[in-house]
XYZ file of C-alpha atoms in Angstrom:
660
model
C -263.698 85.641 6.928
C -262.399 83.027 9.374
C -258.789 82.003 9.582
C -258.221 78.616 8.018
C -257.485 76.657 11.241
C -260.766 77.694 12.917
C -262.963 76.746 9.955
C -260.977 73.549 9.394
C -261.619 72.396 12.947
C -265.359 72.842 12.405
C -265.219 70.716 9.242
C -263.145 68.010 10.907
C -265.882 67.656 13.518
C -268.629 67.035 10.932
C -268.697 63.299 9.995
C -271.415 63.729 7.326
C -269.395 66.404 5.551
C -266.245 64.303 5.667
C -268.110 61.285 4.256
C -269.600 63.356 1.417
C -266.231 64.842 0.560
C -264.374 61.531 0.622
C -266.972 59.881 -1.627
C -267.054 62.749 -4.109
C -263.334 63.354 -4.405
C -262.586 59.633 -4.773
C -265.227 59.229 -7.490
C -264.072 62.226 -9.524
C -260.421 61.274 -9.064
C -261.054 57.771 -10.445
C -263.031 59.082 -13.445
C -260.234 61.498 -14.281
C -257.602 58.768 -14.104
C -259.517 56.596 -16.578
C -259.932 59.235 -19.287
C -256.427 60.657 -18.819
C -255.078 57.136 -19.284
C -256.539 57.109 -22.812
C -254.268 59.970 -23.924
C -250.860 58.647 -24.882
C -249.096 62.014 -24.848
C -250.765 63.380 -21.696
C -247.549 64.699 -20.138
C -246.596 66.520 -23.341
C -250.150 67.848 -23.483
C -249.789 69.231 -19.940
C -246.519 70.880 -20.909
C -248.174 72.401 -23.965
C -251.104 73.668 -21.880
C -248.681 75.370 -19.503
C -246.835 76.894 -22.461
C -250.078 78.202 -24.016
C -250.963 80.007 -20.794
C -247.434 81.288 -20.160
C -247.201 82.577 -23.713
C -250.417 84.493 -23.101
C -249.191 85.890 -19.785
C -245.769 87.168 -20.864
C -247.346 89.237 -23.668
C -250.663 89.764 -21.934
C -250.984 93.478 -22.708
C -250.691 92.814 -26.443
C -253.139 89.911 -26.296
C -255.667 91.943 -24.320
C -255.571 94.835 -26.765
C -255.961 92.430 -29.689
C -258.868 90.695 -27.938
C -260.537 94.067 -27.406
C -259.982 95.063 -31.042
C -261.498 91.823 -32.360
C -264.474 91.929 -29.988
C -265.319 95.505 -30.919
C -265.012 94.671 -34.611
C -267.462 91.808 -34.039
C -270.088 94.058 -32.445
C -269.273 93.782 -28.724
C -268.679 96.605 -26.232
C -265.577 96.114 -24.086
C -265.236 97.540 -20.564
C -262.265 97.379 -18.181
C -262.557 97.015 -14.407
C -259.697 97.557 -11.984
C -261.525 95.947 -9.082
C -264.764 94.355 -7.915
C -266.515 97.665 -7.306
C -265.897 98.859 -10.865
C -266.990 95.553 -12.379
C -270.178 95.406 -10.334
C -271.020 99.011 -11.170
C -270.590 98.325 -14.886
C -272.922 95.305 -14.862
C -275.515 97.136 -12.763
C -275.415 100.148 -15.089
C -276.046 97.945 -18.131
C -279.011 96.312 -16.371
C -280.455 99.658 -15.326
C -279.976 100.999 -18.838
C -282.290 98.278 -20.123
C -284.813 98.569 -17.312
C -283.944 95.043 -16.181
C -284.795 93.920 -12.646
C -283.585 90.319 -12.970
C -280.773 88.518 -14.765
C -279.974 84.845 -15.314
C -276.404 83.722 -14.696
C -274.042 81.092 -16.010
C -271.847 79.510 -13.326
C -268.918 81.915 -12.987
C -266.095 82.004 -10.453
C -265.237 85.581 -11.427
C -268.710 86.922 -10.606
C -268.665 85.068 -7.286
C -265.238 86.518 -6.561
C -266.479 90.075 -6.983
C -269.789 89.508 -5.150
C -271.888 90.438 -8.167
C -275.138 88.884 -6.919
C -275.034 90.894 -3.712
C -274.096 94.085 -5.538
C -277.002 93.680 -7.977
C -279.387 92.943 -5.117
C -278.482 96.307 -3.582
C -279.589 97.876 -6.881
C -282.900 96.007 -6.803
C -281.815 93.492 -9.452
C -282.314 89.768 -8.786
C -279.512 87.545 -10.089
C -280.650 83.943 -10.581
C -278.033 81.197 -10.510
C -278.966 78.578 -13.111
C -276.363 75.851 -12.613
C -278.029 73.168 -10.464
C -275.367 73.158 -7.747
C -275.192 76.962 -7.690
C -278.993 77.060 -7.424
C -278.804 74.731 -4.411
C -276.192 76.973 -2.810
C -278.161 80.149 -3.562
C -281.502 78.835 -2.302
C -279.811 77.420 0.790
C -278.137 80.787 1.507
C -274.907 78.830 1.553
C -271.435 79.161 0.065
C -269.825 76.962 -2.626
C -267.571 74.202 -1.315
C -265.952 73.056 -4.567
C -265.023 74.646 -7.886
C -266.656 71.966 -10.043
C -269.452 70.746 -7.732
C -270.277 73.683 -5.449
C -272.895 71.714 -3.469
C -270.603 68.737 -2.899
C -271.207 69.053 0.858
C -274.999 68.600 0.519
C -276.714 65.207 0.310
C -279.978 64.514 -1.508
C -282.149 64.774 1.607
C -280.749 68.222 2.368
C -281.303 69.322 -1.246
C -284.923 68.156 -1.173
C -285.504 70.152 1.997
C -283.930 73.274 0.464
C -286.099 72.980 -2.655
C -289.312 72.451 -0.674
C -288.564 75.289 1.736
C -287.065 77.908 -0.583
C -288.216 77.493 -4.195
C -291.611 79.146 -3.683
C -290.034 82.372 -2.432
C -287.806 82.413 -5.526
C -290.668 82.072 -8.002
C -291.960 78.573 -8.704
C -292.543 76.167 -5.789
C -291.235 72.616 -5.762
C -293.743 69.846 -6.593
C -295.761 68.657 -3.580
C -294.711 65.047 -4.130
C -291.000 65.814 -4.575
C -288.777 62.946 -3.419
C -285.022 62.931 -2.902
C -284.295 60.990 -6.102
C -281.647 62.928 -8.079
C -283.672 62.742 -11.305
C -286.724 64.269 -9.590
C -284.654 66.979 -7.945
C -283.063 67.865 -11.295
C -286.525 67.917 -12.916
C -287.741 70.305 -10.206
C -284.831 72.634 -10.960
C -285.666 72.439 -14.671
C -289.274 73.470 -14.052
C -288.241 76.193 -11.630
C -285.767 77.800 -14.031
C -287.439 77.231 -17.404
C -289.801 80.184 -17.072
C -286.884 82.395 -16.014
C -284.928 81.389 -19.114
C -287.865 82.055 -21.410
C -288.576 85.541 -20.043
C -285.036 86.749 -19.258
C -283.887 89.841 -21.144
C -280.320 89.882 -19.804
C -277.784 87.213 -18.871
C -274.395 87.305 -17.162
C -271.615 84.821 -17.846
C -267.929 84.320 -17.344
C -265.647 82.573 -19.819
C -263.365 79.563 -19.634
C -261.173 80.976 -22.399
C -260.936 84.176 -24.445
C -259.120 83.823 -27.770
C -257.197 86.970 -28.597
C -256.640 86.527 -32.328
C -260.331 85.931 -33.115
C -262.106 87.706 -30.246
C -263.806 84.453 -29.273
C -265.239 83.660 -25.839
C -265.669 80.032 -24.759
C -267.919 78.544 -22.073
C -267.748 74.851 -21.138
C -270.706 73.377 -19.206
C -272.890 70.307 -18.817
C -276.510 71.108 -18.060
C -277.548 73.432 -20.877
C -278.201 76.305 -18.481
C -275.135 77.992 -19.942
C -276.531 77.682 -23.450
C -279.866 79.038 -22.240
C -278.164 82.130 -20.848
C -275.837 82.592 -23.809
C -278.579 82.098 -26.411
C -282.024 83.353 -25.353
C -281.719 86.820 -23.704
C -281.414 90.027 -25.703
C -278.368 91.259 -23.756
C -275.310 89.268 -22.641
C -272.655 90.565 -20.243
C -269.524 88.431 -19.794
C -267.199 89.154 -16.862
C -263.803 87.776 -17.869
C -260.627 87.715 -15.802
C -257.730 89.066 -17.829
C -255.838 85.806 -17.294
C -258.422 83.825 -19.312
C -256.783 84.896 -22.580
C -255.168 82.357 -24.908
C -253.318 83.702 -27.935
C -254.686 81.752 -30.914
C -257.714 79.791 -32.047
C -255.497 76.722 -32.519
C -254.575 76.889 -28.814
C -258.112 75.734 -28.005
C -257.172 72.346 -29.436
C -254.884 71.814 -26.458
C -257.032 73.463 -23.798
C -260.219 71.585 -24.722
C -258.374 68.270 -24.458
C -257.101 69.158 -20.981
C -260.051 70.818 -19.233
C -262.899 68.266 -19.431
C -260.706 65.298 -18.533
C -259.274 67.160 -15.555
C -262.587 68.559 -14.297
C -265.571 66.266 -14.839
C -263.511 63.219 -15.777
C -265.122 63.150 -19.240
C -263.594 63.244 -22.687
C -265.654 66.355 -23.338
C -268.350 68.182 -21.387
C -271.848 67.904 -22.850
C -271.786 71.499 -24.112
C -269.118 73.920 -25.247
C -270.275 77.263 -26.649
C -268.112 79.702 -28.580
C -269.066 83.140 -29.844
C -267.131 86.045 -31.293
C -269.642 88.863 -31.062
C -273.241 89.327 -32.076
C -274.936 87.400 -34.906
C -278.025 88.979 -36.524
C -281.094 86.922 -35.712
C -279.215 84.406 -33.570
C -278.481 84.811 -29.888
C -278.110 88.060 -27.918
C -278.140 91.177 -30.065
C -276.169 93.245 -27.553
C -272.937 91.952 -26.040
C -270.734 93.449 -23.324
C -267.406 92.101 -22.073
C -265.951 93.291 -18.755
C -262.204 92.586 -18.558
C -261.410 92.190 -14.861
C -258.166 92.790 -12.973
C -259.096 92.637 -9.254
C -255.621 91.601 -8.121
C -254.562 89.653 -11.188
C -251.851 92.154 -12.060
C -250.602 91.800 -8.485
C -250.218 88.051 -9.069
C -248.649 88.697 -12.464
C -245.923 90.787 -10.833
C -244.853 87.833 -8.679
C -242.367 85.832 -10.728
C -242.963 82.660 -8.702
C -246.706 83.076 -8.187
C -247.449 84.196 -11.741
C -247.939 80.584 -12.794
C -251.141 80.453 -10.682
C -252.752 82.547 -13.437
C -252.445 79.530 -15.717
C -255.286 77.965 -13.698
C -258.213 76.793 -15.839
C -260.474 76.133 -12.801
C -260.670 72.369 -13.330
C -260.531 71.477 -9.585
C -258.264 68.452 -10.113
C -256.019 69.709 -7.308
C -258.929 69.724 -4.848
C -259.792 66.112 -5.575
C -256.330 64.798 -4.660
C -255.609 67.094 -1.710
C -255.615 65.359 1.702
C -256.281 68.688 3.429
C -259.267 69.611 1.238
C -260.735 66.108 1.544
C -260.872 66.464 5.317
C -261.917 70.099 5.625
C -264.006 70.950 2.561
C -264.113 74.222 0.687
C -265.734 76.382 3.364
C -262.592 76.155 5.470
C -260.758 78.259 2.871
C -263.173 81.180 3.279
C -263.221 81.938 -0.455
C -264.786 80.990 -3.754
C -261.355 79.544 -4.571
C -260.818 76.599 -2.196
C -258.266 73.812 -2.057
C -254.634 74.003 -3.128
C -255.286 76.556 -5.883
C -257.184 78.731 -3.407
C -254.307 78.490 -0.956
C -252.078 80.278 -3.472
C -254.515 82.283 -5.593
C -256.163 84.174 -2.728
C -252.865 85.442 -1.238
C -251.583 86.330 -4.702
C -254.712 88.317 -5.581
C -255.021 90.061 -2.228
C -251.429 90.225 -1.041
C -249.701 88.521 1.897
C -250.207 90.597 5.007
C -253.644 91.814 3.921
C -255.406 89.719 6.595
C -254.800 86.910 9.058
C -257.054 84.703 6.931
C -254.971 85.294 3.786
C -251.749 84.683 5.696
C -253.054 81.354 7.004
C -253.785 79.868 3.577
C -250.213 79.049 2.417
C -249.944 76.820 5.497
C -253.089 74.830 4.555
C -251.018 72.160 2.855
C -248.919 69.109 3.584
C -246.684 69.934 0.562
C -247.209 66.361 -0.655
C -247.104 67.495 -4.297
C -250.196 65.572 -5.469
C -251.741 68.824 -6.700
C -248.845 69.452 -9.076
C -248.987 65.913 -10.440
C -252.605 66.282 -11.590
C -252.627 69.950 -12.620
C -253.354 70.029 -16.370
C -251.259 73.189 -16.808
C -248.437 72.135 -14.445
C -248.787 74.806 -11.763
C -246.110 73.994 -9.193
C -248.377 74.710 -6.237
C -245.951 73.427 -3.581
C -243.222 75.803 -4.774
C -245.619 78.744 -4.738
C -246.818 77.790 -1.251
C -243.249 77.772 0.057
C -242.555 81.169 -1.494
C -245.805 82.592 -0.134
C -244.904 81.397 3.355
C -241.712 83.409 3.023
C -243.760 86.388 1.854
C -246.038 86.091 4.892
C -242.986 86.285 7.145
C -241.629 89.192 5.079
C -244.975 91.022 5.343
C -244.857 90.763 9.110
C -241.406 92.383 8.957
C -242.573 95.160 6.649
C -240.904 93.847 3.488
C -242.430 94.977 0.169
C -244.716 92.555 -1.680
C -245.552 92.533 -5.407
C -248.260 95.097 -6.096
C -248.296 96.606 -2.603
C -248.218 100.119 -4.008
C -251.595 99.532 -5.610
C -253.158 98.965 -2.209
C -252.196 102.380 -0.917
C -250.212 100.851 1.934
C -246.924 102.419 3.032
C -244.069 100.543 1.371
C -240.657 100.094 2.892
C -237.776 97.947 1.782
C -236.263 95.230 3.929
C -232.575 95.630 4.831
C -231.577 93.069 2.207
C -233.463 94.880 -0.544
C -232.100 98.239 0.547
C -228.624 96.777 0.444
C -229.224 95.514 -3.045
C -230.410 98.975 -4.115
C -227.262 100.578 -2.688
C -224.945 97.986 -4.172
C -226.558 98.049 -7.600
C -227.115 94.603 -9.070
C -227.106 91.449 -7.071
C -225.489 92.217 -3.697
C -227.346 91.885 -0.409
C -226.889 92.515 3.270
C -225.093 89.577 4.877
C -227.198 90.006 8.001
C -230.498 89.425 6.194
C -232.583 86.233 6.644
C -231.441 83.105 4.761
C -232.293 82.936 1.077
C -235.058 80.659 -0.179
C -233.708 78.195 -2.706
C -234.797 78.910 -6.273
C -237.660 76.700 -7.519
C -239.883 76.507 -10.561
C -242.357 78.929 -12.106
C -239.834 81.291 -13.665
C -237.765 81.927 -10.524
C -234.047 81.781 -11.148
C -232.855 85.303 -11.840
C -232.717 85.919 -8.103
C -232.840 83.141 -5.519
C -233.785 85.616 -2.809
C -237.513 86.535 -2.986
C -237.025 89.854 -1.158
C -234.423 90.933 -3.712
C -236.578 89.798 -6.618
C -239.542 91.774 -5.304
C -237.330 94.814 -4.717
C -236.344 94.764 -8.373
C -239.905 94.631 -9.648
C -241.138 97.287 -7.174
C -240.282 100.446 -9.186
C -242.160 99.124 -12.214
C -245.194 98.141 -10.139
C -245.293 101.518 -8.370
C -245.277 103.306 -11.717
C -247.946 100.980 -13.078
C -250.291 101.806 -10.231
C -250.226 105.472 -11.091
C -247.654 106.801 -8.618
C -246.311 110.037 -10.101
C -248.315 109.832 -13.324
C -251.923 110.572 -14.191
C -253.962 107.527 -15.210
C -256.957 108.444 -17.320
C -258.912 105.185 -17.501
C -259.224 101.685 -16.097
C -258.065 100.326 -19.445
C -254.932 102.448 -19.422
C -254.106 101.603 -15.825
C -254.625 97.850 -16.178
C -252.491 97.668 -19.307
C -249.781 99.696 -17.565
C -249.849 97.275 -14.633
C -249.613 94.303 -16.987
C -246.675 95.750 -18.921
C -244.820 96.569 -15.706
C -245.422 93.123 -14.259
C -244.232 91.251 -17.357
C -241.275 93.387 -18.394
C -238.431 91.109 -19.472
C -240.503 87.894 -19.336
C -240.044 85.461 -22.227
C -242.363 82.883 -23.742
C -241.506 79.189 -23.246
C -240.942 76.684 -26.021
C -243.829 74.354 -26.793
C -243.379 70.593 -27.167
C -244.108 68.749 -30.386
C -247.342 66.853 -29.795
C -248.173 63.569 -31.425
C -249.868 64.176 -34.804
C -253.496 63.221 -35.235
C -254.233 59.801 -36.612
C -256.865 58.931 -39.208
C -260.502 59.665 -38.494
C -262.209 56.586 -37.029
C -265.953 56.542 -37.675
C -266.462 53.406 -35.567
C -264.731 55.078 -32.600
C -266.904 58.158 -33.086
C -270.074 56.035 -32.920
C -268.821 54.199 -29.835
C -267.911 57.374 -27.976
C -271.186 59.143 -28.817
C -273.012 56.139 -27.340
C -270.872 56.372 -24.187
C -272.715 59.602 -23.338
C -276.074 57.769 -23.269
C -276.952 59.156 -26.686
C -278.686 56.996 -29.294
C -276.532 56.209 -32.343
C -278.113 54.785 -35.474
C -276.042 54.061 -38.585
C -277.500 54.155 -42.062
C -276.671 54.701 -45.710
C -277.518 57.827 -47.710
C -280.451 56.079 -49.360
C -281.940 55.092 -46.004
C -281.681 58.486 -44.319
C -285.100 59.876 -45.261
C -286.867 56.697 -44.137
C -284.959 56.532 -40.824
C -285.697 60.187 -40.105
C -289.385 59.789 -40.868
C -289.603 56.784 -38.555
C -287.818 58.577 -35.705
C -290.030 61.679 -35.704
C -293.332 60.031 -36.637
C -296.146 61.603 -34.640
C -293.917 64.357 -33.255
C -293.894 68.079 -33.931
C -290.315 68.922 -34.849
C -288.652 72.042 -36.202
C -286.388 71.727 -39.242
C -283.908 74.507 -40.122
C -283.603 76.042 -43.555
C -281.127 74.240 -45.770
C -281.574 70.798 -44.208
C -280.777 68.197 -46.830
C -283.797 65.877 -46.448
C -287.525 66.544 -46.412
C -288.924 65.679 -42.963
C -292.637 64.798 -43.016
C -294.630 67.205 -40.847
C -291.545 69.272 -40.011
C -292.099 72.868 -38.904
C -289.898 75.468 -40.571
C -288.182 78.069 -38.418
C -290.019 81.215 -39.395
C -289.398 83.526 -36.452
C -290.258 80.963 -33.798
C -289.883 82.368 -30.283
C -288.315 80.482 -27.392
C -291.824 79.823 -26.087
C -292.847 78.416 -29.502
C -289.826 76.126 -29.480
C -290.611 74.992 -25.950
C -293.994 73.750 -27.175
C -292.430 71.527 -29.858
C -291.293 67.932 -29.341
C -287.948 68.095 -31.065
C -285.575 69.416 -33.691
C -283.751 67.849 -36.627
C -280.399 69.327 -37.672
C -277.269 68.582 -39.580
C -273.760 69.117 -38.209
C -270.446 70.607 -39.238
C -267.917 68.262 -37.601
C -267.849 65.023 -35.616
C -264.861 64.268 -33.351
C -263.894 60.610 -32.970
C -261.616 61.075 -29.933
C -264.395 62.552 -27.788
C -267.657 61.577 -29.483
C -268.491 65.253 -29.953
C -270.736 66.847 -32.585
C -270.068 70.455 -33.558
C -272.707 72.761 -35.003
C -271.511 76.025 -36.534
C -275.138 76.949 -37.269
C -274.720 77.133 -41.007
C -277.334 75.881 -43.520
C -279.216 72.856 -42.242
C -278.073 73.420 -38.648
C -280.244 76.346 -37.634
C -279.770 79.066 -35.066
C -278.553 78.137 -31.595
C -281.947 78.073 -29.856
C -283.306 75.361 -32.167
C -280.984 72.625 -30.889
C -281.396 73.777 -27.287
C -285.028 74.331 -26.306
C -286.947 71.304 -27.688
C -286.606 68.085 -25.695
C -285.375 65.830 -28.536
C -282.433 66.588 -30.826
C -282.039 64.388 -33.899
C -278.691 65.178 -35.523
C -277.446 63.889 -38.864
C -273.668 63.437 -39.145
C -271.997 62.269 -42.352
C -269.014 59.960 -42.100
C -266.871 62.393 -44.097
C -267.481 65.040 -41.416
C -265.732 62.952 -38.752
C -262.194 64.006 -37.765
C -259.729 62.273 -35.468
C -259.409 64.606 -32.507
C -260.109 68.028 -31.027
C -257.164 69.880 -32.677
C -258.342 68.576 -36.077
C -261.815 69.943 -35.394
C -260.500 73.333 -34.290
C -258.444 73.649 -37.469
C -261.486 72.847 -39.614
C -263.835 75.312 -37.872
C -264.164 79.051 -38.455
C -263.884 81.004 -35.165
C -265.942 83.829 -36.644
C -269.022 81.589 -36.505
C -270.817 80.888 -33.240
C -270.432 77.205 -32.419
C -272.119 74.627 -30.209
C -270.136 71.512 -29.310
C -272.432 68.688 -28.157
C -271.295 65.524 -26.355
C -274.440 63.636 -25.444
C -277.621 65.030 -23.916
C -277.492 67.691 -21.223
C -276.528 66.138 -17.905
C -275.644 66.831 -14.287
C -273.859 64.971 -11.508
C -274.359 67.680 -8.892
C -276.490 65.572 -6.552
C -274.264 63.011 -4.822
C -272.509 62.566 -8.210
C -275.492 60.597 -9.573
C -275.631 61.294 -13.320
C -278.967 62.598 -14.581
C -279.546 63.175 -18.312
C -281.663 66.045 -19.528
C -281.503 69.070 -17.285
C -282.035 72.285 -19.207
C -281.082 71.117 -22.678
C -282.600 68.216 -24.666
C -283.175 65.037 -22.689
C -282.513 62.863 -25.752
C -279.819 63.092 -28.405
C -280.376 60.771 -31.386
C -277.508 60.690 -33.889
C -277.994 59.344 -37.406
C -274.508 58.501 -38.700
C -274.640 58.358 -42.496
C -272.109 56.356 -44.540
């Protein structure tokens, strides 16, 4: 991979790229500011988000073992992977075991990090990216340039050319009359991928969060391609970085308020899916979870850099970074670009591992804008400064956190050796000047070389030096315990309590997503429903409270059967006023997950007494053992020049009947 300065110079010389980046980052930045401004306790919420992640990290071994226990109890198979090679081999083996030669994929940074698509291709297995931007990147034989909008560097004319030139070789050709209008381009992607969704037997996903206490995985997305992958295939494999764990189900209340606002600049993404294992007759009937290290325990062992593992992949730091805005993501040479990439890549791979890695901590003006917008308060400037010191140390042969795991020869710097000889605290007066202590847990030792010398014996032992390690699971947990020994959980702030549920606000915010909202009384519901679906073929789940004229009952309907219908009518479990979100837990009257996904129209009945004030209220009311679908408007994308298009892979129209 190129060193940062070389790739940056190429980007600086491309005026079209710089224009695209400036437009996109400014637009997303402004959207984020508007929705963040609605939250009165935003700074306390950020502090709480940081505390949730830090609490998970300091006791990560316990949370991982609990997550595994809950997942297995819920019918999943859990695998552990020390590195990319092990993770790729596991996924390929599962595919081969089912005779699968193609898989559909949810957008996943972890699978890009490990090069899963390329590894599967070597095994004769085609991996189809289904997120619109990822599809553009894949068909264009390109690399992502942004965490949230990977094709941010492509304009609509370029995307049209990619679709016309490359779609046929990947299965279904683009329409002959395809223009560069974003809606037509999104429709072409829908047609291209729909047949893949309907025939796919295996899907691969990541996870935004993994809840230890309930064994719940969570995926947040916008287009409905995630729901297609998580719902329709027989087999689901989720590759999950070990840092994605949060301790409790209630913690999602905080994280789901932070992530959408910081990423897409929305109160809530169109779709959030949660599942805690397999559900008979609903969704994949075989579930595998691959818990991935791949350098994360190296980062965990760094007391300053550990905070980078709080990252929830929102990309807010990219959108405010003056360096990223001028160079784009390709300059960082990684799936993790921008300020977070400038610290995460060196932490995962180790300073001194390559000239490219060593260049990244210098790809910053240290302006601090990234810290100000980070929803989990990662002090990126402090980590950058410490990593610069580590780069210098690496060139002098000073030990780095986790070096023993790389098999490289380890030697202590004179200062660290002096500290060893002196016992606690002392150091060689002739050593380089100490770096002042800054945030992220640093404080026990202001001198990074001394701090790393103290953690070294634990890290060496954790990587199997002098002791037999019998499994990836055992080794990863040993690494985690060594890296977090002595760490303590932070206190969490008291957040503002929820106010009363506001049905009028709920109706207003549902409409903000371009959904149709119609209010009626209980006595009018049957008539309103009949009028809305007149002349349409709609499926109605068992247990729905009202008779729908001409409704088709779900009696073993296949995905292809559902695709031939016009719509679906369901009830709901919860409505959230703060975000305009409807939650289905797929109980009576709500149907299995595919029903509200495949047909093009979703008519959803929400009773006023189901509306709660905010996301934490909804989380407390919901049972994590049940698979859930959170819906905020129709499926949508802004991947083509940030022009919003409704109806990508999920229903094009959401019609909400608010009763009472």
